[in-house]
mmCIF file of C-alpha atoms in Angstrom:
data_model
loop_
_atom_site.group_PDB
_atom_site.id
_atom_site.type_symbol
_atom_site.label_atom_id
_atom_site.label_comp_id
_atom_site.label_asym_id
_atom_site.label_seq_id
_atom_site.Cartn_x
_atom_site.Cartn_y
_atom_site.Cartn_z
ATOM 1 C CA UNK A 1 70.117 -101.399 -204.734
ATOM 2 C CA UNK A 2 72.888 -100.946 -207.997
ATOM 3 C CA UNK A 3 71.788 -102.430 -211.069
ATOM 4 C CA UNK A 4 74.083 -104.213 -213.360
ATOM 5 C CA UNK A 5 72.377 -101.858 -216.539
ATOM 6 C CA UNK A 6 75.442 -99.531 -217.523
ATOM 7 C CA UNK A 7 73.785 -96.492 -218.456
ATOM 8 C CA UNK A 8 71.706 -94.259 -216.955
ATOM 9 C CA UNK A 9 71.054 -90.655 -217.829
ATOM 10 C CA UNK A 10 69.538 -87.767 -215.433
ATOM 11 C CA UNK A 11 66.897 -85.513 -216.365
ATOM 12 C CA UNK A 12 63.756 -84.457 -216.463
ATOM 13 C CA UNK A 13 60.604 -85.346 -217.522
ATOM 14 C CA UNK A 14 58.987 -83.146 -220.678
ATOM 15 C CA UNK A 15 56.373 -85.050 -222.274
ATOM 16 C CA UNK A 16 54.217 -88.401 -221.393
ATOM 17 C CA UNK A 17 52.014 -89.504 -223.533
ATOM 18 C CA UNK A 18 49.955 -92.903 -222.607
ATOM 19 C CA UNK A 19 48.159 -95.349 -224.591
ATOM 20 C CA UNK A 20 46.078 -97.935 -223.219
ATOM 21 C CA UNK A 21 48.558 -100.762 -222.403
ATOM 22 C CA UNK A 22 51.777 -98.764 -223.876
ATOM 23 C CA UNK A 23 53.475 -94.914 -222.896
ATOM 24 C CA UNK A 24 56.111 -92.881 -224.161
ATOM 25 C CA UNK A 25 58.190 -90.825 -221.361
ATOM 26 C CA UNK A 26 60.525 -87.738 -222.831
ATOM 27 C CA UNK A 27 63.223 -87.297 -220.383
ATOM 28 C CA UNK A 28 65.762 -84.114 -221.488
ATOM 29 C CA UNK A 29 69.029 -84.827 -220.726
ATOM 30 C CA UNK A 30 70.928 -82.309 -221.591
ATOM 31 C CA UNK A 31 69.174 -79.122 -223.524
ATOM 32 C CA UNK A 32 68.007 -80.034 -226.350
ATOM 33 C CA UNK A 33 68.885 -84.060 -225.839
ATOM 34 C CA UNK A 34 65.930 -86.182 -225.286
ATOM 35 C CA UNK A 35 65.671 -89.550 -224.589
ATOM 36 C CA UNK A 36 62.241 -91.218 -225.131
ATOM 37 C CA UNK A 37 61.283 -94.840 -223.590
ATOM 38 C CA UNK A 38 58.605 -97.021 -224.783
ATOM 39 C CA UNK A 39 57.494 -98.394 -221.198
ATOM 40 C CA UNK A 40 53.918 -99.450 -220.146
ATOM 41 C CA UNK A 41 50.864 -97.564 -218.894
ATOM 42 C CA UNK A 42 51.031 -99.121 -215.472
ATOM 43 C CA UNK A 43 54.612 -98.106 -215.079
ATOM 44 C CA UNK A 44 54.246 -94.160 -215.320
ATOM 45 C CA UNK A 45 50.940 -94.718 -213.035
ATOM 46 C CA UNK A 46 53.170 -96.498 -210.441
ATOM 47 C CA UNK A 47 55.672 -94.224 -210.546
ATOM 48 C CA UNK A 48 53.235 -91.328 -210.703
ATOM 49 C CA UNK A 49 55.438 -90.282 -213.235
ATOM 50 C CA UNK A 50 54.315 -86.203 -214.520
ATOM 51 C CA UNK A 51 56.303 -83.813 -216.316
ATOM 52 C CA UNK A 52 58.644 -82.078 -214.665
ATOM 53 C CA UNK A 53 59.595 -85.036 -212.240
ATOM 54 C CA UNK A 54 63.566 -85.694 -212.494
ATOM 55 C CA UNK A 55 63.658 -88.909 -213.829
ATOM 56 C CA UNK A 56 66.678 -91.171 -215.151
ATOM 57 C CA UNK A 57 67.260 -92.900 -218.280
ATOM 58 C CA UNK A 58 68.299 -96.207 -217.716
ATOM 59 C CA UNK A 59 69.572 -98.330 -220.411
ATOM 60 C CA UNK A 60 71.444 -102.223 -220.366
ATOM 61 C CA UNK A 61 74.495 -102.234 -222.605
ATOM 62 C CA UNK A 62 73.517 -105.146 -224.486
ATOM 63 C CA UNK A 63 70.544 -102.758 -226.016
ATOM 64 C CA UNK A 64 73.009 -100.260 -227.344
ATOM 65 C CA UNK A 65 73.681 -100.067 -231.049
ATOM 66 C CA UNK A 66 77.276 -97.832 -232.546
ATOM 67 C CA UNK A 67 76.524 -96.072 -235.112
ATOM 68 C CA UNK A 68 79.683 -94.633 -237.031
ATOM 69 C CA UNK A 69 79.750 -90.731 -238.524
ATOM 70 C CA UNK B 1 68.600 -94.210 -244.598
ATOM 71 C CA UNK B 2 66.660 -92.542 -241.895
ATOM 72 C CA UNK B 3 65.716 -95.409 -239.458
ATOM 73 C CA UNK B 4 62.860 -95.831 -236.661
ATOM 74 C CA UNK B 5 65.132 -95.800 -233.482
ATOM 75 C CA UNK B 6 64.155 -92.662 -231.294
ATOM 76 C CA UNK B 7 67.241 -92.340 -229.634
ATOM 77 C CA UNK B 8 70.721 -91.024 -231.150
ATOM 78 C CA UNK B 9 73.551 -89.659 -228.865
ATOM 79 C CA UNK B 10 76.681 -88.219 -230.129
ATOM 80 C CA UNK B 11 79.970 -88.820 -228.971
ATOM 81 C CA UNK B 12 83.948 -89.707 -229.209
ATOM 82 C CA UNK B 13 84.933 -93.627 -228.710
ATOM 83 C CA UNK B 14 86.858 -93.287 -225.733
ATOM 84 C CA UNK B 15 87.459 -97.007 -225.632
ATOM 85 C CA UNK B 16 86.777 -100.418 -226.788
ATOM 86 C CA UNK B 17 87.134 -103.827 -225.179
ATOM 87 C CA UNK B 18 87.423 -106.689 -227.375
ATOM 88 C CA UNK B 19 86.439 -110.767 -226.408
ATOM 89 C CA UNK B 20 86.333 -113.392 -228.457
ATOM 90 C CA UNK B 21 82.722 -112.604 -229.907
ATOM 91 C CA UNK B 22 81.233 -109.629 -228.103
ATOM 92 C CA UNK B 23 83.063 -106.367 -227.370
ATOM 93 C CA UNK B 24 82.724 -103.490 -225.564
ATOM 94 C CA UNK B 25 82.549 -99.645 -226.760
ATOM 95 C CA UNK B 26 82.132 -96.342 -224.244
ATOM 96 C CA UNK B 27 81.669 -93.265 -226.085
ATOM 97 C CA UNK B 28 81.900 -90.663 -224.683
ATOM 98 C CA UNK B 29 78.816 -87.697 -225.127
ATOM 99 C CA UNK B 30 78.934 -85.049 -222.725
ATOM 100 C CA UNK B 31 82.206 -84.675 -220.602
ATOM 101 C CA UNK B 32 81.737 -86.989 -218.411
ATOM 102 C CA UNK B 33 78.853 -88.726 -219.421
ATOM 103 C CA UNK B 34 79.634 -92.297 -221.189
ATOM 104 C CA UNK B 35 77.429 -94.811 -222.760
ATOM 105 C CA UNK B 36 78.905 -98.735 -222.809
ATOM 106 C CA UNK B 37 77.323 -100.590 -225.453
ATOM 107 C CA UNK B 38 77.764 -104.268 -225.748
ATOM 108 C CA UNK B 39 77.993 -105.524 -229.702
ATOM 109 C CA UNK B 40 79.548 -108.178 -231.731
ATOM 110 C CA UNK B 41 83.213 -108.134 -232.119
ATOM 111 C CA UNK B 42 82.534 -108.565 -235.972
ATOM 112 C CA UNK B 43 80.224 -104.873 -235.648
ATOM 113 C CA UNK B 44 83.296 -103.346 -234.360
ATOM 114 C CA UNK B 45 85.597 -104.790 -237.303
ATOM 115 C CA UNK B 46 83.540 -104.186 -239.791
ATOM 116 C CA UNK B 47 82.876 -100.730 -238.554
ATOM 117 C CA UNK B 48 86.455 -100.275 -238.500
ATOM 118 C CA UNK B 49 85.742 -98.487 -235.044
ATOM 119 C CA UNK B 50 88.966 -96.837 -233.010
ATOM 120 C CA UNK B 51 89.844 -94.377 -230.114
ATOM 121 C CA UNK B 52 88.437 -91.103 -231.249
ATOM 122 C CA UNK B 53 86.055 -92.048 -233.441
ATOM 123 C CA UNK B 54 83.440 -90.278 -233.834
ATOM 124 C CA UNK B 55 80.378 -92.338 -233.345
ATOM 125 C CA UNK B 56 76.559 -92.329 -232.138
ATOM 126 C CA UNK B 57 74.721 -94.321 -229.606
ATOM 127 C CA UNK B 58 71.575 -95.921 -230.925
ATOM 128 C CA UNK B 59 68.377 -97.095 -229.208
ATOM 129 C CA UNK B 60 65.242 -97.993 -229.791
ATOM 130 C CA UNK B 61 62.874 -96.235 -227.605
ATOM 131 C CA UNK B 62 61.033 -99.662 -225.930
ATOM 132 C CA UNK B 63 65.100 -100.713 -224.473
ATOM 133 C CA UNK B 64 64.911 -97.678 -222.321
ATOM 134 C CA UNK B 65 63.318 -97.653 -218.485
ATOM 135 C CA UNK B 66 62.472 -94.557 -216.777
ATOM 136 C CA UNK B 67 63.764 -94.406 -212.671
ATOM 137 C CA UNK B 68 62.451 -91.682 -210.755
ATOM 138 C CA UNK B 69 63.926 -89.597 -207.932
ATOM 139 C CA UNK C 1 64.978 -94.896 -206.808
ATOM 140 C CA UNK C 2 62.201 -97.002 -208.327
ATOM 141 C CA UNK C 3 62.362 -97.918 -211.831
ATOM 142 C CA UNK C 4 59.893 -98.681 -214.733
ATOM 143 C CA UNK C 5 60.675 -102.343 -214.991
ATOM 144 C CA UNK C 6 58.086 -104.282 -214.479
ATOM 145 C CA UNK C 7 59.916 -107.724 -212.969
ATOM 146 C CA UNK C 8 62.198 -108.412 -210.213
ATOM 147 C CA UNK C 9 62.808 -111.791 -208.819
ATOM 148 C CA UNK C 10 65.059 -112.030 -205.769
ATOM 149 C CA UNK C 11 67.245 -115.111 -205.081
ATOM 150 C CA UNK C 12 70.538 -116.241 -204.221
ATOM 151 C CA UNK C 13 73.751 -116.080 -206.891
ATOM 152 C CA UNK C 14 74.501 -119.645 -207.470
ATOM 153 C CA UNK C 15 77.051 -119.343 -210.661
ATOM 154 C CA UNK C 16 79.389 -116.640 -212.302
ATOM 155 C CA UNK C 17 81.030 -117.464 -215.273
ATOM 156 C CA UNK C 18 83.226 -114.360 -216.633
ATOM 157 C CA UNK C 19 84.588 -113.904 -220.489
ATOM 158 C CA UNK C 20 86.775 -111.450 -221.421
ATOM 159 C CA UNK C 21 83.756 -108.831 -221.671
ATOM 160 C CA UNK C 22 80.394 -110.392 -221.165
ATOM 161 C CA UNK C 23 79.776 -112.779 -218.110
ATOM 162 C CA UNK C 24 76.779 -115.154 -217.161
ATOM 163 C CA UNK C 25 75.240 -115.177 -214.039
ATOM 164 C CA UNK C 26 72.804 -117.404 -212.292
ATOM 165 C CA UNK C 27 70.348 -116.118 -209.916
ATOM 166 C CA UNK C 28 68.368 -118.974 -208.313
ATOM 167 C CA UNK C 29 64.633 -117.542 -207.469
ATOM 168 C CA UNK C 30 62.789 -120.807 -206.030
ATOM 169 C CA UNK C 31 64.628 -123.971 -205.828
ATOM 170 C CA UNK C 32 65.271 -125.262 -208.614
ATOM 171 C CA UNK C 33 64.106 -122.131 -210.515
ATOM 172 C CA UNK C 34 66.818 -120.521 -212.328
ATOM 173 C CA UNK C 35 67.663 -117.450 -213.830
ATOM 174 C CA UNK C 36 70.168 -116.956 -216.209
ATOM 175 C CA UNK C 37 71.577 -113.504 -217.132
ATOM 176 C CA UNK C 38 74.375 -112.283 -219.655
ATOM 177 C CA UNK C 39 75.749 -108.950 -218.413
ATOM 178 C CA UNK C 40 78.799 -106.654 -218.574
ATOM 179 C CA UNK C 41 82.285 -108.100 -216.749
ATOM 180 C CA UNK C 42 82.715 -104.941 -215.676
ATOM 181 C CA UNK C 43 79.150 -104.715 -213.968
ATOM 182 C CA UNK C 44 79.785 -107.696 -212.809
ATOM 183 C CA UNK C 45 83.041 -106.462 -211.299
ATOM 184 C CA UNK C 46 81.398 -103.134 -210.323
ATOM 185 C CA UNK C 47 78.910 -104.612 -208.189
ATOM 186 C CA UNK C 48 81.321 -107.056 -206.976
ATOM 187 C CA UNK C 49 78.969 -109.659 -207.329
ATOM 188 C CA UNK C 50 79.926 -113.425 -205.994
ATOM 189 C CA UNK C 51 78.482 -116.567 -205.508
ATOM 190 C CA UNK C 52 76.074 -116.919 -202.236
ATOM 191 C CA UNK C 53 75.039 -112.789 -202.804
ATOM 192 C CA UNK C 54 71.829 -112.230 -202.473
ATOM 193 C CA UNK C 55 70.426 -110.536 -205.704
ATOM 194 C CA UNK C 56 67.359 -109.771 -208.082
ATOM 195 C CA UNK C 57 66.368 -110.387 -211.795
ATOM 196 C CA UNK C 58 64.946 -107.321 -213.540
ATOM 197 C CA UNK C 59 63.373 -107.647 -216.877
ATOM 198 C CA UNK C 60 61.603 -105.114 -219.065
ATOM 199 C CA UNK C 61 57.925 -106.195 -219.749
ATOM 200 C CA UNK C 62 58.706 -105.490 -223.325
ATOM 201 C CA UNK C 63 61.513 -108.194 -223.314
ATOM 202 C CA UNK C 64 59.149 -110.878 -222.055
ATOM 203 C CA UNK C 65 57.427 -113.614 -224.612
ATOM 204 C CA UNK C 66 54.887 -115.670 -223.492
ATOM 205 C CA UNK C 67 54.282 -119.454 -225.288
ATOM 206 C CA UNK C 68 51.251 -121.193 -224.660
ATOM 207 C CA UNK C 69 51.284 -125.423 -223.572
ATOM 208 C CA UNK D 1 61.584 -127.358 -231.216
ATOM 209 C CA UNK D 2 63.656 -126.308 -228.698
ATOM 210 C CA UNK D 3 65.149 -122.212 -228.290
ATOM 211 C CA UNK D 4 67.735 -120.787 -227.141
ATOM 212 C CA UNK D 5 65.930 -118.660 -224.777
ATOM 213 C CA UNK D 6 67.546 -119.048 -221.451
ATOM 214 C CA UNK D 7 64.977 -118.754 -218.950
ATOM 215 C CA UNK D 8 61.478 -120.371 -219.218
ATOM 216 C CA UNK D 9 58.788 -119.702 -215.888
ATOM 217 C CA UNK D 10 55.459 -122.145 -216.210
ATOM 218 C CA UNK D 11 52.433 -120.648 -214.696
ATOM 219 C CA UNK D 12 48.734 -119.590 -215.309
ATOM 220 C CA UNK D 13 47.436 -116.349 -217.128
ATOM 221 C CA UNK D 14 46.013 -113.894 -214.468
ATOM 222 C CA UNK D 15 45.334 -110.764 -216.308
ATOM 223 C CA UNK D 16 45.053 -109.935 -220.344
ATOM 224 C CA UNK D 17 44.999 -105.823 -221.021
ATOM 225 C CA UNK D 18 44.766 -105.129 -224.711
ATOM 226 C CA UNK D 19 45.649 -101.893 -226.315
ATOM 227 C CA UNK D 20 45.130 -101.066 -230.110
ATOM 228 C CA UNK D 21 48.427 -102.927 -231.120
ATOM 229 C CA UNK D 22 50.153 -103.598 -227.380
ATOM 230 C CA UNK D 23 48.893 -106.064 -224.893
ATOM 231 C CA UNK D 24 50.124 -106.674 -221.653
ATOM 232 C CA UNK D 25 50.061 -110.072 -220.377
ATOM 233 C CA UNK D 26 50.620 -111.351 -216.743
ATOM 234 C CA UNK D 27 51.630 -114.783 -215.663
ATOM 235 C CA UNK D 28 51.644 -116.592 -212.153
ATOM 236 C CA UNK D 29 54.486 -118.460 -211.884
ATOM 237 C CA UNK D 30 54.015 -118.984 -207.839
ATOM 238 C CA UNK D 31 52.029 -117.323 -205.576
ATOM 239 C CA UNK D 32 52.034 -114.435 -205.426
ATOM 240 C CA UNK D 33 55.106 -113.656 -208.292
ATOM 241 C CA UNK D 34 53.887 -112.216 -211.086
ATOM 242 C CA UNK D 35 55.402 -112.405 -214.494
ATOM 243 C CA UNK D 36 54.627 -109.190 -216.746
ATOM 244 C CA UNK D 37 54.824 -109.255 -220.858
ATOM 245 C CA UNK D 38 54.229 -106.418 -223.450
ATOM 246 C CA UNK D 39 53.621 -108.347 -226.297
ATOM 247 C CA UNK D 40 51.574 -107.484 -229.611
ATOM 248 C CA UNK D 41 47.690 -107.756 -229.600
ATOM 249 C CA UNK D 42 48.161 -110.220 -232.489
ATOM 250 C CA UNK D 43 50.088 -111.964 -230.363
ATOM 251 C CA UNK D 44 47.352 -112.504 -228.079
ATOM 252 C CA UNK D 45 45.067 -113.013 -230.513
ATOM 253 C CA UNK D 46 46.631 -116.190 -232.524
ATOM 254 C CA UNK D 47 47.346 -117.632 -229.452
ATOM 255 C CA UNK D 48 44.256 -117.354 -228.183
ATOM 256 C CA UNK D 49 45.367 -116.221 -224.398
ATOM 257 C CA UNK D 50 42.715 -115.958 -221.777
ATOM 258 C CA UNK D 51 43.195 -115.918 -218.254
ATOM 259 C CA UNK D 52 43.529 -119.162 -216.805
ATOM 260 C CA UNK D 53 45.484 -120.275 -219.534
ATOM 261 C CA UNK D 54 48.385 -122.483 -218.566
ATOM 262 C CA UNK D 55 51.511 -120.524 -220.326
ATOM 263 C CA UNK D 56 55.468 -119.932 -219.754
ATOM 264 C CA UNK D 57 57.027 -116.646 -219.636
ATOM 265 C CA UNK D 58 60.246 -116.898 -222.096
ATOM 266 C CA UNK D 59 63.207 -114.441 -221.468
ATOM 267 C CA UNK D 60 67.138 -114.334 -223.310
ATOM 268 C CA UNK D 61 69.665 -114.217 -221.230
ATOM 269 C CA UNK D 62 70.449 -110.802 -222.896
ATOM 270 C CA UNK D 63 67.694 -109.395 -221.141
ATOM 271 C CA UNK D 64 68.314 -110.240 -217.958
ATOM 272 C CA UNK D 65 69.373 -107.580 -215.514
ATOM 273 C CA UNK D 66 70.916 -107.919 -211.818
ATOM 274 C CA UNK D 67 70.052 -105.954 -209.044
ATOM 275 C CA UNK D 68 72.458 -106.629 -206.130
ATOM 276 C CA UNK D 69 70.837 -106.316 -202.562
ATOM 277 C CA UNK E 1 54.330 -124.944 -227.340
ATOM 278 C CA UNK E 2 53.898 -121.971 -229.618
ATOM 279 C CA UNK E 3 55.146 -118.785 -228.742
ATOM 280 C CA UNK E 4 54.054 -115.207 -229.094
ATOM 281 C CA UNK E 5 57.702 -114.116 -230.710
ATOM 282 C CA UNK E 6 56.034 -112.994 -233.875
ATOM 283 C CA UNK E 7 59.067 -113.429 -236.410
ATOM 284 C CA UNK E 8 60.794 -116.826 -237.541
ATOM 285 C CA UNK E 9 62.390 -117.346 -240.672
ATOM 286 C CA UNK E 10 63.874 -120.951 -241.021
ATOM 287 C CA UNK E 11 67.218 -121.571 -242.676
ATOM 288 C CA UNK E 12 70.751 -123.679 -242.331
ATOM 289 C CA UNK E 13 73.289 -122.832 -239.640
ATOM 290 C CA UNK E 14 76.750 -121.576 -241.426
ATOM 291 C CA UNK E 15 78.857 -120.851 -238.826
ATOM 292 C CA UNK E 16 78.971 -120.411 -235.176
ATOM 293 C CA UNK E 17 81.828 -118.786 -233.191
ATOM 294 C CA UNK E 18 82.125 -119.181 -229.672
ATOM 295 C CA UNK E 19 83.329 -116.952 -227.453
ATOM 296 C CA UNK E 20 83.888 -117.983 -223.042
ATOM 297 C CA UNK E 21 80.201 -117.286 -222.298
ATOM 298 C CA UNK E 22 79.057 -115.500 -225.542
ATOM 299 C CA UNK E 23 78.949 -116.948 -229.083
ATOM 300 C CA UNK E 24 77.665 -115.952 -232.706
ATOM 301 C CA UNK E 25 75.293 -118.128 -234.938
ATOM 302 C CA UNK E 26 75.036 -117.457 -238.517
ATOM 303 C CA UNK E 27 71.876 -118.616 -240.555
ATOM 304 C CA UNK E 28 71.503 -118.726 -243.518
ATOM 305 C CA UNK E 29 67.579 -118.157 -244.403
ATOM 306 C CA UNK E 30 67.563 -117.244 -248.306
ATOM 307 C CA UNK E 31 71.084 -117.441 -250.186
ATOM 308 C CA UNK E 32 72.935 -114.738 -249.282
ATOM 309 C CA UNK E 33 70.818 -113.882 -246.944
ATOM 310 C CA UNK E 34 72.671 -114.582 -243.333
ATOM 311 C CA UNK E 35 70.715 -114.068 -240.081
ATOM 312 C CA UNK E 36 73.863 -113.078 -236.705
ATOM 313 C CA UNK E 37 72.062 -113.858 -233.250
ATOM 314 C CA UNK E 38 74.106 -113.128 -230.027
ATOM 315 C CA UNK E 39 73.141 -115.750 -227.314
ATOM 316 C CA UNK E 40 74.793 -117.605 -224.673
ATOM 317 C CA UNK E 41 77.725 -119.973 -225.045
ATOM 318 C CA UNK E 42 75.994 -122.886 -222.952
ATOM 319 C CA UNK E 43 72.434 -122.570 -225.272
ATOM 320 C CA UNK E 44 74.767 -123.616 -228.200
ATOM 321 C CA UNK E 45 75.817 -126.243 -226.470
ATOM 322 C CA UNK E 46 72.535 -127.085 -224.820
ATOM 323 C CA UNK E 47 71.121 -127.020 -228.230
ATOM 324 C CA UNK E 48 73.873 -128.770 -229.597
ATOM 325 C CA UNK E 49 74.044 -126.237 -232.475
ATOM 326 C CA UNK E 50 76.661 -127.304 -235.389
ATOM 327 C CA UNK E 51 76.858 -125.837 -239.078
ATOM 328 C CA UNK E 52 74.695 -127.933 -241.485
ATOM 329 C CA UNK E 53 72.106 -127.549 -239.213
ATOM 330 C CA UNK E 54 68.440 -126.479 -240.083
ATOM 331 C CA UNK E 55 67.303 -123.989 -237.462
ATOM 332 C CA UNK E 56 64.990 -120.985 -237.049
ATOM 333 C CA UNK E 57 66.153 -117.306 -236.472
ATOM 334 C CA UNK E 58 63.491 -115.672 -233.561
ATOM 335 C CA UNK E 59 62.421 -113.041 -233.195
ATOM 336 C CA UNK E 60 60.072 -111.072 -230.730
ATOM 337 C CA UNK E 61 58.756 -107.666 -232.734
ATOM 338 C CA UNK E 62 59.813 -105.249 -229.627
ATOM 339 C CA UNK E 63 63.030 -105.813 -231.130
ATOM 340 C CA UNK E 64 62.504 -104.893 -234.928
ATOM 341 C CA UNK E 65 63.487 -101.554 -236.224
ATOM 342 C CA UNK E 66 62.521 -100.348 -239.663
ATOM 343 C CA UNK E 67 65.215 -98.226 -241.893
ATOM 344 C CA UNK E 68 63.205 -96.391 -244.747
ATOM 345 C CA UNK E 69 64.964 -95.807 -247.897
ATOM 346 C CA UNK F 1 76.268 -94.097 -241.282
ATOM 347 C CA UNK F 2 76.965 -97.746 -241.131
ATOM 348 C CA UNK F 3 75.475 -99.035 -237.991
ATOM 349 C CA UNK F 4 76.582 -101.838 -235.756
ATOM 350 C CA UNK F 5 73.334 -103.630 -235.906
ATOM 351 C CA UNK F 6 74.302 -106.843 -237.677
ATOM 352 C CA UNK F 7 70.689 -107.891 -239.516
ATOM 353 C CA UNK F 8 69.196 -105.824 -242.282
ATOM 354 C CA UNK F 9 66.430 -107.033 -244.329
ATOM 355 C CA UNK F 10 65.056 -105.281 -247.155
ATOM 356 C CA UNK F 11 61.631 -105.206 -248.294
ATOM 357 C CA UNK F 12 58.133 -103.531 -248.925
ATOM 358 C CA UNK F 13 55.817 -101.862 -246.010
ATOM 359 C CA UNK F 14 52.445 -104.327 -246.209
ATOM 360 C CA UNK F 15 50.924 -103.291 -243.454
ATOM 361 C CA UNK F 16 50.485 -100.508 -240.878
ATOM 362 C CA UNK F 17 48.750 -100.764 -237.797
ATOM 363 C CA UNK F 18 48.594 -97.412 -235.382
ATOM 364 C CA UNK F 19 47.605 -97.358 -231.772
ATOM 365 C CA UNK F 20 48.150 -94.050 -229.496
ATOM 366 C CA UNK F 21 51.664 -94.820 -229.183
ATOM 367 C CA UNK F 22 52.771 -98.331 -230.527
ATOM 368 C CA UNK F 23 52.484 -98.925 -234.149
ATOM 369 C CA UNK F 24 53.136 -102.530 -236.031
ATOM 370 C CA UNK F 25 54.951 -102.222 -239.197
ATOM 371 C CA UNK F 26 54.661 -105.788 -241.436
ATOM 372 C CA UNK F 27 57.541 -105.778 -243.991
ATOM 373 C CA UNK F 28 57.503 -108.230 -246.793
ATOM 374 C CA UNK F 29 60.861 -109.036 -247.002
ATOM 375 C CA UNK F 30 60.631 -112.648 -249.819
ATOM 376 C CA UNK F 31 57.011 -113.862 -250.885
ATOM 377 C CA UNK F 32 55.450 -114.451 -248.219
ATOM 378 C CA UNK F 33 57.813 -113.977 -245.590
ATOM 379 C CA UNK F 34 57.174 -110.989 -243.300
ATOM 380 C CA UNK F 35 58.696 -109.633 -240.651
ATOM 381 C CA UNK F 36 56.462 -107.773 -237.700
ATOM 382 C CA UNK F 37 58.120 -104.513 -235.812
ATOM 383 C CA UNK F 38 56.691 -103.040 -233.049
ATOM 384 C CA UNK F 39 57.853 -99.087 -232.683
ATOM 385 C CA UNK F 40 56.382 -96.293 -231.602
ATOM 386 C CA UNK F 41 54.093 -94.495 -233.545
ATOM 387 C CA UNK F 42 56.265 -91.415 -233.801
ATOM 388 C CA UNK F 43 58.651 -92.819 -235.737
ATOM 389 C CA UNK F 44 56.118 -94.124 -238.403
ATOM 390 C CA UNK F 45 54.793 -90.393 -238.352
ATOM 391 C CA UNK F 46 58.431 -89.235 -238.521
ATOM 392 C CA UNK F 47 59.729 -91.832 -241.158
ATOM 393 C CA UNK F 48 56.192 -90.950 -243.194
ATOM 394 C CA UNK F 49 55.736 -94.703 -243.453
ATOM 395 C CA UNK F 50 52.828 -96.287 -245.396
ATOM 396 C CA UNK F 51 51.813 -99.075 -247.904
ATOM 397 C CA UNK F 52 54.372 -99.862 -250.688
ATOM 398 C CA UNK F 53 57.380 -97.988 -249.594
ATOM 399 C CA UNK F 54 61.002 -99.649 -249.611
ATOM 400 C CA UNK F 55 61.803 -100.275 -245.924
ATOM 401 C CA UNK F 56 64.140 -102.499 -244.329
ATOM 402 C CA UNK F 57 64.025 -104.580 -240.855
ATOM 403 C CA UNK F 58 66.923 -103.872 -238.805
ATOM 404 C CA UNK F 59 67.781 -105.813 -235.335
ATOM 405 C CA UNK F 60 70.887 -106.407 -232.989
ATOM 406 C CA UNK F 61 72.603 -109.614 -233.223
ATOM 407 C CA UNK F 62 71.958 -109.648 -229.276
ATOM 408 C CA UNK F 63 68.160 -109.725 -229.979
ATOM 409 C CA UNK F 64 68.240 -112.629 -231.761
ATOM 410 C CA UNK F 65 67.259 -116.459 -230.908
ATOM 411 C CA UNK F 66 67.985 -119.760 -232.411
ATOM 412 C CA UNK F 67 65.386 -122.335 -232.329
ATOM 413 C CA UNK F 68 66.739 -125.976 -233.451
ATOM 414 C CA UNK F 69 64.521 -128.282 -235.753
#
């Protein structure tokens, strides 16, 4: 099913580290680009997420700041 | 100012929609990969932001979701 | 592909309203339950959504606040 | 005092999981849809949550996402 | 009905701009201090929001990202 | 790098509060007005944040609700 959210970015998954209600997922985009999410506990269990799974990024436009160099 | 966001993506503007109040801007990171952020029309004024630009995605680690393969 | 997300609500697209870059759209879950969401026009126009399409809320856990009668 | 929060779900507190700062919250709003929140142990904590609580699960419109079937 | 949004600072409405379906609101909280929220065209109207108005900025702390100097 | 985030608040850390991967950050931004982040605790590690140092809230128009009196 698509999903309205305009981003997502493949990868895989280097790093998980969980809390008890909270988790952080590295996904590496693109050598050495990471993206970490803030998503809960009971999301990487249901997902079974582990490191090395490929894993996407996913990310709603309205969430996404410019930042000008 | 260093600031807490995790994530920061570099890129060209490779375009910019403008509405009344919110806009549009895709930069452009990796050939082909383009994020669409959705931000005030005033942010992209004030910013001064055009074609070419170089600019950065921003986002703050609990906006991102993780999909799995 | 699964996603982190921890809410979907499926219903029935009941109103589209487009702007010149962001759009509303109604989902209704459970008569007369509602859900209003402001997205892209161009996801809008990329999933080629329309009134009477069957569809699904998703919401990040972290965007969800919770008031107390 | 009335928000501008788009989308408002009544229902009953079934489950309360508090981490060291994060808290998930979940909310019945009909049998059996469940309502997840990440919200801040403080949170919780002033307003007293337990399960069984009568509550409403508040969402913007900016956070909304649409899945298309 | 309070809610767990753990940020509201209280202040005078000095300007709204509205867009088809998006619009700004500008409060003022401390002189010069100006609070910009993004929301839907309709909660504007819903709320009935017009400059002179004494209103509340919201905020849920998910949201909040700290800049060190 | 200006950012298109539209809200910046300046103040002084108060208050610290670190799980195993969420953190609360309480800035006082006017006597006695504080504002509550939620990030992850990375970034306090990486921003070195503690008690007493100049810090600023920063959040996107989009994240922002108005409540009428």
């Amino acid at each position: 099913m698509p999903i309205s959210a305009r981003n997502r970015m493949a990868g895989v998954v280097k790093a998980i580290e969980k809390g008890e209600v909270a988790s952080t997922v590295k996904i590496e985009i693109n050598k050495p680009s990471v993206i970490t999410a803030m998503i809960t506990k009971e999301a990487v269990d249901e997902l079974g997420l582990k490191e090395g799974d490929k894993a996407e990024a996913v990310i709603k436009a309205t969430e996404v700041m410019v930042s000008k160099e």
